[in-house]
Amino acid sequence: MPQIADCARGGFEVVWDVIRRHVLWALAAGVAAGDDAVARAALHPIDRVLRWPARRRLERVLADAARSITDLGRDPEERRHVQRVAAIRLVGWRCDPQDRLRVAAAYAALPISPPPRRWIATLAVAVIALVAAGATVRAAWPRPPHVVIRHHARPLPPPAAGAFRDGGQPLTDPAVADVLARELTGLVIETDADRNTSGAVPDRLARTAALMEPAAITAHGPALATAWRDMVTMLDRWRRMPAGDRIFDQMSQALIAAVRRVSEQLAAVGLGYYLEANVLSGRDVAHAIVHGYRVEEVGFVTAAGKPRRVLGLRRLDRLNVAHRLLGMESEQLGDPVLLLDQIDAEVVSRTLPGLAPGLPYPLGDPAWAALAEARQVAAAAGEAVRGELVRQLDDDAGDAAVIAALLAERAAIFDRWRRELARRDVAFTEVDTLFVAGDLLARLDRLVPSAERTRVSEIEHELARHDASRIAAFIHELVADSVRRHEAQHGVDHERAPAPAAAGDAAGPDGACPELARSELSAYLSQIANDPVTPQFAYWHVVAFAFDRRTWGNAESYAGVWITAGIARHLGLAAADPLIRNREIDRHRLAVLARAIAGQPEAALRAAARATWQDQFGAPLATIVDRPPRDQVQNAQR
């Protein structure tokens, strides 16, 4: 009898181990896709006996992980982080759920293996294992599937070796892309774990040695190979440098410079890939982050009479850290850049839906947005921005309005699903792509009403029928053009360093001008003044930060206040009342001025922005011109 009891206990232990392996494998699928629903779908094919307890275990670990994380967002990278924390806790390891890089490093070290194919085979193996003292059998399953999402297509010229010189799409090399997306990302994660956790990470040494001279890199010449080797060497040296050491900052800057040299050498051989490095440090920890991008397009603007290159980037790496900006520019980066994935999300989630007749422009935090004056200024902003975009769409305006209404209807359905699923501790992430994942609706079977799933499917077909991809691509170009001018102005400012802004008289007694806010003030004023077709769009993009209490104190919120005050003064709309009192923005006064600005002609808005820039910086604003006329862009889109 004791042997039978021991055998039974051993059998149950094997069963729960199989369930754990199924849940861990499902979480791996969810991490790969950035979607909890993929993890749930991965449990559907397993044995019926195991399916219910496995699903229950999955929901519990996901809920526990989500509750342990503060400031949790809704994008796929945030969902990946929750699932990584759940997987780490599932196997009994400990981690700080707030330290994302350490979580990523710990997850990468998890012993994740495919679960057995069949429950009957598993039971047989378990009995044999108990009798034969623990023989181990593992089935060879494929890697977890990725979600395939249909991005709206953007027409691009054929790849060319001279794209970095002349503009267009640079050359590609899938082997280089794989090194950046997979191998370099792995090295960054393992380096961070080696630096910030106790104990060495054995894989880091092997990966560092292997990445010193990868064949995909050395195949493109000695200059790129040398820059790459220097970058990997510098990352290894930086890992050993104590954060409190007096030369730590110098070493960090040297690492950033080494990464930039790799980008320069990639461009020199015509390859469309780009690296960006950042070092985040606190009292006791420091993290080096190296993002890899595909350079989808190279554009040029003429700024202050000189050509200036601007790169359009799409993300390659899988690090659990992401920018929320539409573009970036700094001395460390070199060329100004557009973040095309973020622009796509902006177009789908805000710009295109705003084309629905009567839809207000999203402004402010929920408490303020519910007020009558907030609704009035949001309605005025919506009309102003929509009017600009509709004029550019011309014959496509009717289809665009239908597409906007469809996207708004789909978003409302998704919001209902999100609230309902949240009550069952099921997370449903934001959808910021034009078309949803191909299997999303199937994975939501029995979780949401079937009639609503059918309606979403119909909406997808209607979007395609109204040529949503082409229209979204055209709107993308308008937004990218505007952001490109903004980032180019940052580049001009770095070269000539405009005088400090005298924002106090515009913003009020509390309107001191921090350095970063001065930089954003210059770039947004230039974006408005130099925008030939969408200056209202550029204005409302920045002033929205000033209406939202959650973003008060950042550079954009200050810029929104000063830009409103300066433009209103030049348009004859301003009174003597300050817009900032006791370190708080007077949103009532701001709403009065902004609503009046919404009704101004585009030419007057541009002129007032240009005059405000000269007031603030004591010199004429540089003229920035880019891209062919709108009709040429539209013909290319067709």
XYZ file of C-alpha atoms in Angstrom:
638
model
C 0.000 0.000 0.000
C 2.747 2.583 0.763
C 4.160 1.956 -2.702
C 0.712 2.510 -4.251
C 0.243 5.750 -2.262
C 3.668 6.947 -3.251
C 2.909 6.059 -6.864
C -0.381 7.993 -6.679
C 1.329 11.028 -5.189
C 3.983 10.791 -7.843
C 1.313 10.509 -10.521
C -0.461 13.647 -9.279
C 2.863 15.484 -9.164
C 3.464 14.501 -12.779
C -0.044 15.677 -13.713
C 0.457 19.083 -12.100
C 3.881 19.342 -13.667
C 2.307 18.707 -17.085
C -0.311 21.400 -16.362
C 2.428 23.823 -15.318
C 4.361 23.088 -18.510
C 1.249 23.693 -20.610
C 0.618 27.025 -18.860
C 4.260 28.039 -19.195
C 4.231 27.149 -22.895
C 0.997 29.118 -23.341
C 2.555 32.139 -21.630
C 5.527 31.855 -23.989
C 3.112 32.057 -26.921
C 1.456 35.086 -25.322
C 4.789 36.809 -24.745
C 5.811 36.212 -28.356
C 2.558 37.784 -29.581
C 2.207 40.484 -26.918
C -1.375 39.318 -26.346
C -3.008 37.434 -23.439
C -5.603 35.998 -25.799
C -2.887 34.076 -27.641
C -1.862 32.423 -24.365
C -5.456 31.398 -23.708
C -5.847 30.063 -27.232
C -2.711 27.949 -26.807
C -4.525 25.927 -24.117
C -7.515 25.100 -26.305
C -5.967 22.083 -28.146
C -4.724 20.303 -25.000
C -6.378 17.259 -23.464
C -9.889 17.912 -22.111
C -8.952 16.590 -18.683
C -6.169 19.142 -18.388
C -7.795 22.103 -20.142
C -9.974 23.412 -17.298
C -7.316 23.338 -14.524
C -4.729 24.750 -16.943
C -6.991 27.659 -17.871
C -7.758 28.305 -14.209
C -4.047 28.302 -13.349
C -3.292 30.669 -16.256
C -5.941 33.202 -15.217
C -4.743 33.159 -11.611
C -1.089 33.786 -12.416
C -1.989 36.526 -14.927
C -4.256 38.276 -12.429
C -1.676 38.032 -9.637
C 1.031 39.399 -11.939
C -1.138 42.303 -13.133
C -2.052 43.285 -9.575
C 1.614 43.406 -8.580
C 2.597 45.934 -11.290
C 2.008 49.669 -10.879
C 1.431 52.112 -13.776
C 0.486 49.298 -16.111
C -0.220 50.354 -19.706
C -2.230 48.572 -22.371
C 0.149 48.207 -25.313
C 1.584 44.798 -26.338
C 4.899 45.424 -24.571
C 3.043 45.973 -21.298
C 1.141 42.700 -21.770
C 4.408 40.910 -22.472
C 5.765 42.206 -19.159
C 2.723 40.909 -17.238
C 3.057 37.483 -18.856
C 6.799 37.335 -18.143
C 6.134 38.075 -14.459
C 3.415 35.384 -14.433
C 5.767 32.826 -15.989
C 8.560 33.595 -13.518
C 6.211 33.191 -10.552
C 4.697 30.039 -12.042
C 8.038 28.213 -11.790
C 8.618 29.502 -8.261
C 11.291 32.092 -9.001
C 11.297 35.518 -7.357
C 11.495 38.850 -9.162
C 10.740 42.526 -8.668
C 7.792 43.069 -11.065
C 8.633 46.787 -11.370
C 12.166 46.139 -12.716
C 11.364 45.381 -16.336
C 14.868 44.650 -17.550
C 15.522 42.169 -14.742
C 12.172 40.527 -15.402
C 13.083 40.190 -19.082
C 16.460 38.704 -18.164
C 14.925 36.238 -15.696
C 12.276 35.215 -18.209
C 14.949 34.592 -20.849
C 16.605 32.132 -18.455
C 13.413 30.136 -17.711
C 13.484 26.411 -18.575
C 10.590 26.540 -21.054
C 10.124 23.307 -22.999
C 7.266 22.007 -25.145
C 4.648 20.033 -23.166
C 3.795 16.448 -24.169
C 1.581 16.034 -27.212
C -1.031 13.697 -25.718
C -2.282 13.123 -22.197
C -2.342 9.309 -22.650
C 1.281 9.350 -23.749
C 2.106 11.583 -20.800
C 0.485 9.150 -18.338
C 2.396 6.258 -19.854
C 5.634 8.190 -19.599
C 4.825 9.130 -15.988
C 4.286 5.478 -14.984
C 7.463 4.400 -16.732
C 9.307 7.284 -15.083
C 8.100 6.261 -11.623
C 9.043 2.635 -12.192
C 12.341 3.326 -13.929
C 13.551 6.039 -11.511
C 12.706 9.159 -13.422
C 13.481 8.807 -17.129
C 12.604 12.073 -18.953
C 10.861 12.266 -22.305
C 10.203 15.509 -24.166
C 8.252 15.943 -27.387
C 9.653 18.212 -30.099
C 7.044 20.901 -30.724
C 7.428 24.045 -32.839
C 8.023 27.442 -31.235
C 5.012 29.476 -30.012
C 3.136 31.182 -32.851
C 3.265 34.940 -33.464
C 0.194 37.025 -34.148
C 0.130 38.228 -37.748
C -1.259 41.779 -37.911
C -2.145 43.492 -41.168
C -0.504 46.914 -41.129
C -1.761 49.389 -43.656
C 0.564 49.440 -46.639
C 2.639 52.511 -47.447
C 4.026 52.799 -50.983
C 7.810 53.051 -51.048
C 10.351 53.243 -53.878
C 12.531 50.186 -54.579
C 15.517 49.730 -52.203
C 18.586 51.640 -53.400
C 22.210 51.837 -52.261
C 22.139 55.647 -52.464
C 19.038 56.157 -50.308
C 20.999 57.784 -47.468
C 22.376 60.286 -49.995
C 19.360 60.860 -52.228
C 16.384 59.734 -50.140
C 14.143 56.698 -50.527
C 14.285 53.148 -49.168
C 17.717 51.786 -48.176
C 18.960 48.254 -48.853
C 18.012 45.346 -46.613
C 19.830 42.243 -45.405
C 17.704 39.676 -43.524
C 20.804 38.259 -41.808
C 21.689 41.680 -40.353
C 18.077 42.195 -39.290
C 18.139 38.853 -37.461
C 21.331 39.769 -35.612
C 19.798 43.061 -34.466
C 16.385 41.667 -33.591
C 17.487 38.459 -31.880
C 21.187 38.203 -31.022
C 21.855 41.813 -30.007
C 18.618 41.949 -28.007
C 19.657 38.784 -26.177
C 23.071 40.247 -25.390
C 21.551 43.473 -24.016
C 19.189 41.500 -21.740
C 21.929 39.168 -20.531
C 24.358 42.047 -19.958
C 21.764 43.804 -17.832
C 21.117 40.634 -15.834
C 24.855 40.082 -15.359
C 25.300 43.631 -14.099
C 22.229 44.009 -11.901
C 21.604 40.521 -10.481
C 23.676 38.370 -8.205
C 25.628 35.661 -9.945
C 27.002 35.489 -13.449
C 24.930 34.841 -16.563
C 26.836 32.087 -18.388
C 25.179 32.723 -21.753
C 26.406 36.320 -21.799
C 30.071 35.388 -22.165
C 29.312 32.961 -24.969
C 27.015 35.406 -26.738
C 29.535 38.254 -26.355
C 32.256 36.148 -27.934
C 29.958 35.010 -30.750
C 28.814 38.561 -31.462
C 32.287 40.058 -31.743
C 32.456 39.177 -35.426
C 29.108 37.830 -36.695
C 29.243 36.778 -40.323
C 26.228 38.947 -41.219
C 28.164 42.041 -40.108
C 31.671 41.219 -41.334
C 30.270 40.442 -44.797
C 29.761 44.197 -45.292
C 33.356 45.289 -44.904
C 36.038 46.025 -42.299
C 34.757 49.483 -41.272
C 31.371 48.136 -40.156
C 33.010 45.075 -38.572
C 35.365 47.288 -36.536
C 32.578 49.600 -35.358
C 30.469 46.590 -34.389
C 33.316 44.935 -32.462
C 34.015 48.210 -30.628
C 30.334 48.463 -29.634
C 30.192 44.914 -28.233
C 33.500 45.464 -26.410
C 32.258 48.752 -24.938
C 29.038 47.101 -23.740
C 31.123 44.465 -21.953
C 33.368 47.121 -20.377
C 30.364 49.228 -19.332
C 28.885 46.199 -17.560
C 31.842 46.089 -15.176
C 31.854 49.834 -14.395
C 30.328 50.693 -10.974
C 27.498 53.220 -11.227
C 29.107 55.413 -8.599
C 32.509 55.444 -10.268
C 33.742 58.855 -11.370
C 34.179 57.756 -14.969
C 30.826 55.949 -15.204
C 29.219 58.852 -17.086
C 32.145 58.983 -19.487
C 31.898 55.261 -20.118
C 28.147 55.572 -20.699
C 28.683 58.340 -23.239
C 31.394 56.263 -24.884
C 28.919 53.360 -25.209
C 26.302 55.647 -26.778
C 28.933 56.989 -29.196
C 30.050 53.459 -30.113
C 26.451 52.486 -30.914
C 26.051 55.597 -33.050
C 29.194 54.701 -35.042
C 27.614 51.365 -35.931
C 24.566 53.202 -37.288
C 26.841 55.473 -39.304
C 28.711 52.524 -40.807
C 25.460 50.728 -41.641
C 24.373 53.852 -43.515
C 27.778 54.103 -45.205
C 27.283 50.706 -46.867
C 23.681 51.564 -47.754
C 22.011 49.201 -45.270
C 18.746 50.444 -43.795
C 19.321 49.600 -40.130
C 19.787 51.891 -37.152
C 20.755 51.518 -33.489
C 19.834 53.777 -30.586
C 21.438 53.545 -27.127
C 20.356 54.923 -23.758
C 21.734 54.470 -20.259
C 19.281 54.650 -17.362
C 20.910 54.841 -13.944
C 19.862 55.300 -10.346
C 21.651 55.115 -7.035
C 22.365 51.395 -7.096
C 21.454 50.178 -10.585
C 22.120 51.078 -14.195
C 20.607 49.737 -17.395
C 22.010 49.980 -20.907
C 19.344 49.808 -23.600
C 20.144 49.330 -27.292
C 17.161 49.498 -29.637
C 17.398 48.133 -33.177
C 15.362 49.605 -36.034
C 14.751 49.050 -39.707
C 15.171 52.308 -41.681
C 12.056 52.141 -43.827
C 12.620 55.448 -45.584
C 15.101 58.306 -45.779
C 13.588 61.765 -46.267
C 15.127 65.195 -46.610
C 13.949 68.649 -45.624
C 15.454 72.014 -46.426
C 15.939 73.809 -43.113
C 17.462 77.290 -42.994
C 18.561 76.804 -46.607
C 20.436 73.563 -45.896
C 19.394 69.953 -46.581
C 18.756 67.896 -43.457
C 18.238 64.143 -43.445
C 15.396 62.579 -41.443
C 15.047 58.799 -41.024
C 11.787 56.848 -40.784
C 12.256 53.899 -38.394
C 10.389 50.714 -37.520
C 11.253 48.713 -34.415
C 13.131 45.405 -34.711
C 14.157 44.514 -31.142
C 11.900 42.923 -28.523
C 13.094 44.799 -25.445
C 10.328 45.556 -22.981
C 10.995 49.301 -23.171
C 9.357 51.569 -25.744
C 9.191 55.234 -26.689
C 5.815 56.960 -26.716
C 7.032 59.801 -28.951
C 6.284 60.225 -32.653
C 9.845 61.360 -33.368
C 13.214 62.053 -31.735
C 16.271 64.216 -32.248
C 19.414 64.693 -30.180
C 23.124 65.167 -30.596
C 23.658 61.545 -29.534
C 21.223 60.201 -32.151
C 22.730 62.053 -35.097
C 19.958 62.217 -37.705
C 16.461 63.226 -36.582
C 14.138 60.210 -36.709
C 10.440 59.448 -37.102
C 9.041 56.473 -35.155
C 6.721 55.055 -37.799
C 5.076 52.427 -35.579
C 3.983 55.158 -33.166
C 2.759 57.320 -36.048
C 0.698 54.373 -37.347
C -0.894 54.008 -33.911
C -1.578 57.760 -33.723
C -3.290 57.676 -37.134
C -5.501 54.688 -36.292
C -6.381 55.574 -32.696
C -6.765 59.379 -32.932
C -6.392 61.009 -36.338
C -8.550 58.793 -38.575
C -11.413 58.396 -36.037
C -11.424 62.187 -35.690
C -12.672 62.459 -39.287
C -16.153 61.303 -38.250
C -18.477 64.333 -38.513
C -19.086 66.014 -35.183
C -16.520 63.975 -33.240
C -14.655 66.070 -30.615
C -10.875 66.162 -30.403
C -9.738 64.156 -27.327
C -8.610 66.651 -24.684
C -7.825 66.520 -20.978
C -8.054 64.010 -18.177
C -11.456 62.341 -17.589
C -12.514 64.693 -14.774
C -11.943 67.850 -16.819
C -13.168 66.355 -20.107
C -16.608 65.830 -18.537
C -17.114 69.591 -18.010
C -19.241 71.647 -20.400
C -16.398 74.029 -21.307
C -14.147 71.057 -22.035
C -16.725 69.599 -24.427
C -17.044 72.948 -26.172
C -13.325 73.420 -26.773
C -12.950 69.764 -27.811
C -15.729 70.210 -30.358
C -14.069 73.352 -31.751
C -10.727 71.561 -31.964
C -12.325 68.606 -33.723
C -13.868 70.872 -36.358
C -10.580 72.724 -36.946
C -8.420 69.613 -37.340
C -11.059 67.730 -39.334
C -11.476 70.664 -41.725
C -7.748 70.649 -42.574
C -7.604 66.909 -43.189
C -10.822 66.783 -45.214
C -9.496 69.481 -47.557
C -6.388 67.384 -48.188
C -8.374 64.185 -48.731
C -10.441 65.861 -51.466
C -12.435 63.122 -53.274
C -11.549 60.592 -50.570
C -13.246 62.626 -47.839
C -16.497 60.653 -48.059
C -14.779 57.281 -47.706
C -12.624 58.673 -44.897
C -15.728 59.726 -42.941
C -17.176 56.209 -43.298
C -13.853 54.681 -42.182
C -13.745 57.027 -39.190
C -17.247 56.015 -38.119
C -16.375 52.328 -38.494
C -13.227 52.707 -36.372
C -15.176 54.625 -33.722
C -17.847 51.899 -33.637
C -15.208 49.171 -33.366
C -13.428 51.056 -30.578
C -16.704 51.319 -28.635
C -17.236 47.555 -28.962
C -13.679 46.888 -27.806
C -14.174 49.192 -24.814
C -17.250 47.175 -23.774
C -15.290 43.947 -24.135
C -12.430 45.368 -22.130
C -14.683 46.370 -19.237
C -16.567 43.063 -19.250
C -13.436 40.917 -19.464
C -11.736 42.954 -16.738
C -14.529 41.950 -14.356
C -13.483 38.353 -15.017
C -9.785 39.179 -14.539
C -9.148 38.805 -18.264
C -7.036 41.495 -19.892
C -7.892 42.757 -23.377
C -5.197 45.026 -24.789
C -5.693 48.169 -26.848
C -5.980 47.625 -30.597
C -4.097 50.390 -32.409
C -3.761 48.737 -35.823
C -6.013 49.410 -38.779
C -6.966 45.731 -39.073
C -7.129 43.463 -36.041
C -5.115 40.259 -35.742
C -6.425 37.632 -38.117
C -7.350 35.158 -35.361
C -8.384 37.637 -32.663
C -12.107 37.067 -33.047
C -11.706 33.296 -33.028
C -9.685 33.498 -29.824
C -12.492 35.485 -28.185
C -15.053 32.762 -28.869
C -17.336 32.296 -25.820
C -15.678 35.243 -24.094
C -17.652 38.032 -25.788
C -21.120 38.165 -27.434
C -21.174 36.357 -30.776
C -23.283 39.105 -32.386
C -20.632 41.697 -31.533
C -17.876 39.450 -32.889
C -19.852 39.163 -36.112
C -20.217 42.951 -36.252
C -16.470 43.465 -35.816
C -15.872 41.022 -38.646
C -18.270 43.020 -40.815
C -16.442 46.230 -39.893
C -13.171 44.679 -41.044
C -14.686 43.923 -44.454
C -16.177 47.409 -44.682
C -12.802 48.997 -43.912
C -11.223 47.035 -46.738
C -14.090 47.867 -49.121
C -13.618 51.604 -48.494
C -9.878 51.361 -49.217
C -8.901 52.103 -45.619
C -5.279 51.038 -46.169
C -4.634 53.646 -48.843
C -6.421 56.443 -46.977
C -4.628 55.608 -43.721
C -1.328 55.655 -45.625
C -2.104 59.126 -46.955
C -3.005 60.418 -43.471
C 0.198 58.808 -42.190
C 2.167 60.898 -44.691
C 0.510 64.122 -43.537
C 1.298 63.368 -39.886
C 4.848 62.223 -40.695
C 5.484 65.401 -42.711
C 4.426 67.544 -39.764
C 6.531 65.587 -37.249
C 9.498 65.627 -39.646
C 9.533 69.432 -39.616
C 9.371 69.396 -35.812
C 12.401 67.106 -35.502
C 14.325 69.067 -38.153
C 13.867 72.236 -36.077
C 15.485 70.476 -33.119
C 18.478 69.816 -35.372
C 18.668 73.474 -36.404
C 18.507 74.533 -32.744
C 21.361 72.216 -31.772
C 23.548 73.925 -34.347
C 22.733 77.541 -33.603
C 21.433 77.332 -29.991
C 18.548 79.873 -29.865
C 18.532 82.374 -27.015
C 16.545 81.500 -23.863
C 12.815 81.942 -24.233
C 11.238 84.837 -22.376
C 8.114 82.866 -21.546
C 7.346 84.546 -18.250
C 5.339 87.378 -19.730
C 3.266 84.927 -21.755
C 2.632 82.263 -19.156
C 2.401 84.354 -16.024
C 4.514 84.805 -12.893
C 5.058 81.058 -12.528
C 6.064 80.600 -16.163
C 9.781 79.869 -15.758
C 11.292 78.188 -18.813
C 13.200 74.917 -18.279
C 15.776 73.998 -20.895
C 13.839 71.059 -22.326
C 10.616 73.069 -22.466
C 12.449 75.805 -24.372
C 13.524 73.209 -26.925
C 9.965 71.907 -27.378
C 8.602 75.462 -27.564
C 10.919 76.163 -30.486
C 10.127 72.919 -32.324
C 6.334 73.101 -31.941
C 6.185 76.772 -32.984
C 8.278 75.869 -36.033
C 6.028 72.880 -36.749
C 2.937 75.126 -36.755
C 4.534 77.995 -38.678
C 6.088 75.780 -41.371
C 3.122 73.448 -41.876
C 1.582 74.308 -45.267
C -1.600 72.245 -44.820
C -2.212 71.141 -41.185
C -1.149 73.913 -38.742
C -4.258 73.359 -36.583
C -3.349 69.678 -36.279
C 0.144 70.667 -35.096
C -1.267 73.225 -32.635
C -3.802 70.911 -31.019
C -1.288 68.092 -30.737
C 0.811 70.181 -28.348
C -1.911 72.109 -26.507
C -3.554 68.795 -25.568
C -0.696 68.245 -23.088
C -1.618 71.482 -21.287
C -5.256 70.421 -20.866
C -4.375 67.075 -19.284
C -3.422 67.288 -15.606
C -1.631 63.930 -15.923
C 0.980 65.513 -18.214
C 1.452 68.791 -16.339
C 5.087 69.524 -15.633
C 6.484 67.926 -18.769
C 8.062 69.999 -21.511
C 5.119 69.684 -23.890
C 2.608 71.024 -21.353
C 4.681 74.174 -20.820
C 5.113 74.559 -24.570
C 1.337 74.289 -25.071
C 0.738 77.124 -22.590
C 3.347 79.485 -24.030
C 2.367 78.782 -27.631
C -1.299 79.494 -26.860
C -0.450 82.730 -25.040
C 1.919 83.951 -27.750
C -0.331 83.108 -30.709
C -3.358 84.601 -28.965
C -1.461 87.831 -28.315
C -0.464 88.177 -31.971
C -4.027 87.434 -33.070
C -5.377 90.093 -30.725
C -7.158 87.548 -28.526
C -5.108 87.687 -25.324
C -5.931 89.469 -22.087
C -3.564 90.229 -19.250
C -4.594 87.207 -17.178
C -1.757 84.669 -16.701
C -2.265 81.074 -17.761
C -0.213 79.554 -14.922
C -1.045 80.302 -11.290
C 0.580 78.660 -8.299
C 2.189 76.058 -10.569
C -1.170 75.030 -12.021
C -2.461 75.708 -15.514
C -5.643 77.784 -15.639
C -7.570 75.528 -17.988
C -10.599 77.822 -18.071
C -8.522 80.701 -19.449
C -6.581 78.333 -21.700
C -9.847 76.953 -23.107
C -11.125 80.439 -23.941
C -7.985 81.291 -25.927
C -7.611 77.871 -27.578
C -11.227 77.845 -28.708
C -10.721 81.241 -30.341
C -7.531 80.003 -32.046
C -9.484 77.036 -33.471
C -11.557 79.442 -35.529
C -8.600 81.266 -37.102
C -7.580 80.894 -40.761
C -4.539 78.710 -41.376
C -2.446 81.583 -42.762
C -3.143 83.718 -39.687
C -2.218 80.826 -37.371
C 1.065 80.245 -39.186
C 1.955 83.944 -39.127
C 1.162 84.244 -35.418
C 3.324 81.194 -34.646
C 6.219 82.649 -36.638
C 5.911 85.994 -34.844
C 5.753 84.230 -31.469
C 8.962 82.322 -32.268
C 10.753 85.608 -33.047
C 9.450 87.114 -29.789
C 10.736 84.182 -27.787
C 14.120 83.675 -29.429
C 15.015 87.109 -30.771
C 15.679 86.029 -34.370
C 13.693 85.107 -37.505
C 12.404 81.530 -37.638
C 14.092 79.247 -40.177
C 11.896 78.152 -43.068
C 11.580 74.361 -43.358
C 10.286 72.820 -46.583
C 9.925 69.123 -47.367
C 8.338 66.627 -49.750
C 6.559 67.257 -53.083
C 3.221 69.085 -53.270
C 0.218 67.244 -51.860
C -1.230 66.267 -55.240
C 2.005 64.481 -56.165
C 1.975 62.593 -52.874
C -1.668 61.625 -53.418
C -1.004 60.423 -56.963
C 1.857 58.290 -55.644
C -0.505 56.816 -53.029
C -2.982 55.845 -55.731
